[in-house]
Every structure is written in structure tokens, then in C-alpha cells.
Amino acid sequence: MFIQIEPNSAIPIYEQVTRQIIEGIARGDMQPGDTLPSVRSLAADLGVNMHTVNKSYHELEAKGIISIRAKSGAVICSTEERALTPEQLRQIEKNLKPVVAEGMVLGATAEQIEHMMKKVFADLQIPVEGV
Amino acid sequence: MFIQIEPNSAIPIYEQVTRQIIEGIARGDMQPGDTLPSVRSLAADLGVNMHTVNKSYHELEAKGIISIRAKSGAVICSTEERALTPEQLRQIEKNLKPVVAEGMVLGATAEQIEHMMKKVFADLQIPVEGV
DNA sequence: ACATTTGTTATATATATAGTATAACAAATA
DNA sequence: TATTTGTTATACTATATATATAACAAATGT
């Protein structure tokens, strides 16, 4: 799989897994309907504990991105299933705020931040291995 | 002061303090050269421990936003002192990435995310082209 | 000069979070 | 039927978060 863990990061392992799966879906590496690897196999792949991956999967489910079918597997939700609610929009804005504020205080211009945002957006939209 | 603590938030108190001071500076509530309240007085104001505020101040210093003068006080750095380094730019982009990725996966369009970005800029009272 | 305020340092305690290690269970699956 | 699956439970270690006190020495205010 495409996930790379940084053991010494300040970001918890389960959070790294969550983010990289989200980025993988955004990039198109994984599509709606696809099944995620079992918590045991992914944990073995990454060299971490089963429960750590399990926590990540449940975080993804709480975000409405995957659906965990008990004793079967985890499936990526369709775009219809994960319709953007006003609550989710507010949350994204809430997440965006401290990042933008810090950038500005450090001396970045609005244009620089918009440019970085577009760069990130493009990174995620353009598949690494071609379509 | 303008800081409001949410005791039951998943975000640590010292991190809430750090973010709100950064937002305060971004908004212009506080300007370069201004002195932050002493760790003891702000802690008393917020009803939290001295060390919690102290941790926040040192986080702000590590980010290059304030300068702590031993046994005197904490001063907000000038925009020259906090010149944006390529390393800091990378960090901002790194912070931006998971937020944008999650938004996209949840079904937000590029326009929606750009719009939210402008809303955040407006909240922070930062002039943006075309607003 | 003196008292207060300041950040600093140290110690101690309590709680929560993160991560691992095993184990067992029951449903789904091959 | 045997294996794989997510689930649940227990136990343990380590780190992070937050508080509580106390003392120190430099800076500051009067």
C-alpha cells in the first residue's frame, strides 16, 4: 500500500494512517466501492498494532468516508453516501482557519496561501501513475 | 483578553491559547512590538494553570511569532523578524494538505474550498484580491 | 533601596491518550 | 469446515496534558 509511517512524528500513527488513506482516495488511488485491507494485514504491512489501524478505520467511518461491515471489511463510501453537510462544511472551515492564520502571521500573503492551496489541490487531483 | 477556552475540546488548552493569539495577531488585535500579558495574569484570566500558558508562549516562540525576554515579558516579533522561510512555507503547505484532502473526499468542490478560504480571510480581516 | 513582578526551574500528582501485546468470540467467507 | 474478519476485553508501558506548589534570580515599579 501507499502508506508511509513516520514513527517519530508528533502526529499519532492512527492519524497518519487516516490522513494518508484520505489523500489516497482524493488522488484516486482508491475509489468508492473499493475495500480497504483488513486491519490485521495493514497493521502487519506497516509494522504497527492491529488496534492502531482499527482506530484509524473507525475515525474514517466517523468522518463518513468509509463504511465498516462487521466481520467482513471496510468499504469506501460512494460520493452520494458522503454528501457534504453544512456541519461538515463548518468543520472544514474550522480546520482551515488556524493554518491560514499562522501562515499570515508568519508573513505569507493571501496570494501565497491561495497558491499553496491550489498546489495542494492539484497534487491531489493529478494521479501519480496516470489515469 | 479575547481568548475563549473550550474545556471539553479535543484540542489541548495550550494549543487553543496558541491558536487564538495567532488569530488575534492576524486580525490586528495585537501588533508587532506589543507585549503579551504575563503567563500568570493570563492564566488567572483564563482560569488555567500558569504552566499551560507558559507552554503556549514557548510554542509561539518556537514558531518565531513572539520573543520571550527572560524575567521581563513576551513581545510580538516584527514582520521583519518573522520573515517567511522556505521551511515555513513547506510547513504551511503540509498543514494545508490534510484539510483540503478531507474536504475533497467529503465531496467539496474546488470552488467551495476556495470560497471557504476567502471566508477565513474575511474573518481575519485580510484584504484579498476580488473580495 | 525595597517590594513586586517576571520568566525559569524543580518536584509531585492525576488523568488522558497512544501504542502494544494477547486472547477469545462470533459472523462472514472461501 | 477452516480461515479470515471485525469486535471486545484485559493488561501493560510510555507519553502528553494539566494542575499544584515552591523557590530562584533578574527585571521592573515605586
PDB file of C-alpha atoms in Angstrom, chain B residues 30-77:
ATOM      1  CA  MET B  30      -2.300  42.839  18.674  1.00  0.00           C
ATOM      2  CA  GLN B  31       0.576  44.339  16.762  1.00  0.00           C
ATOM      3  CA  PRO B  32       4.318  43.740  16.480  1.00  0.00           C
ATOM      4  CA  GLY B  33       6.052  45.286  19.470  1.00  0.00           C
ATOM      5  CA  ASP B  34       3.070  44.704  21.742  1.00  0.00           C
ATOM      6  CA  THR B  35       3.714  42.815  24.949  1.00  0.00           C
ATOM      7  CA  LEU B  36       1.666  39.746  25.806  1.00  0.00           C
ATOM      8  CA  PRO B  37       0.206  39.561  29.306  1.00  0.00           C
ATOM      9  CA  SER B  38       2.385  37.734  31.824  1.00  0.00           C
ATOM     10  CA  VAL B  39       1.876  33.990  31.984  1.00  0.00           C
ATOM     11  CA  ARG B  40       0.493  34.358  35.494  1.00  0.00           C
ATOM     12  CA  SER B  41      -2.049  37.051  34.700  1.00  0.00           C
ATOM     13  CA  LEU B  42      -3.299  35.371  31.508  1.00  0.00           C
ATOM     14  CA  ALA B  43      -3.539  32.057  33.332  1.00  0.00           C
ATOM     15  CA  ALA B  44      -5.593  33.740  36.050  1.00  0.00           C
ATOM     16  CA  ASP B  45      -7.774  35.382  33.395  1.00  0.00           C
ATOM     17  CA  LEU B  46      -8.476  32.062  31.680  1.00  0.00           C
ATOM     18  CA  GLY B  47      -8.736  30.082  34.886  1.00  0.00           C
ATOM     19  CA  VAL B  48      -5.955  27.716  33.903  1.00  0.00           C
ATOM     20  CA  ASN B  49      -2.525  26.899  35.249  1.00  0.00           C
ATOM     21  CA  MET B  50       0.496  29.118  34.729  1.00  0.00           C
ATOM     22  CA  HIS B  51       2.444  26.328  33.071  1.00  0.00           C
ATOM     23  CA  THR B  52      -0.261  25.814  30.471  1.00  0.00           C
ATOM     24  CA  VAL B  53       0.067  29.401  29.270  1.00  0.00           C
ATOM     25  CA  ASN B  54       3.842  29.164  29.541  1.00  0.00           C
ATOM     26  CA  LYS B  55       3.814  26.157  27.218  1.00  0.00           C
ATOM     27  CA  SER B  56       1.755  28.119  24.718  1.00  0.00           C
ATOM     28  CA  TYR B  57       4.159  31.064  24.793  1.00  0.00           C
ATOM     29  CA  HIS B  58       7.106  28.791  24.159  1.00  0.00           C
ATOM     30  CA  GLU B  59       5.232  27.217  21.260  1.00  0.00           C
ATOM     31  CA  LEU B  60       4.707  30.702  19.830  1.00  0.00           C
ATOM     32  CA  GLU B  61       8.405  31.431  20.289  1.00  0.00           C
ATOM     33  CA  ALA B  62       9.341  28.172  18.539  1.00  0.00           C
ATOM     34  CA  LYS B  63       7.147  29.258  15.618  1.00  0.00           C
ATOM     35  CA  GLY B  64       9.043  32.548  15.539  1.00  0.00           C
ATOM     36  CA  ILE B  65       5.996  34.654  16.337  1.00  0.00           C
ATOM     37  CA  ILE B  66       6.960  36.072  19.709  1.00  0.00           C
ATOM     38  CA  SER B  67      10.191  36.686  21.568  1.00  0.00           C
ATOM     39  CA  ILE B  68      10.369  35.821  25.259  1.00  0.00           C
ATOM     40  CA  ARG B  69      12.630  38.077  27.274  1.00  0.00           C
ATOM     41  CA  ALA B  70      13.620  36.209  30.424  1.00  0.00           C
ATOM     42  CA  LYS B  71      12.101  37.660  33.596  1.00  0.00           C
ATOM     43  CA  SER B  72      10.606  40.535  31.645  1.00  0.00           C
ATOM     44  CA  GLY B  73       7.906  39.523  29.189  1.00  0.00           C
ATOM     45  CA  ALA B  74       6.884  38.246  25.779  1.00  0.00           C
ATOM     46  CA  VAL B  75       6.866  40.584  22.793  1.00  0.00           C
ATOM     47  CA  ILE B  76       5.289  40.051  19.382  1.00  0.00           C
ATOM     48  CA  CYS B  77       8.004  39.960  16.742  1.00  0.00           C
TER      49      CYS B  77
END
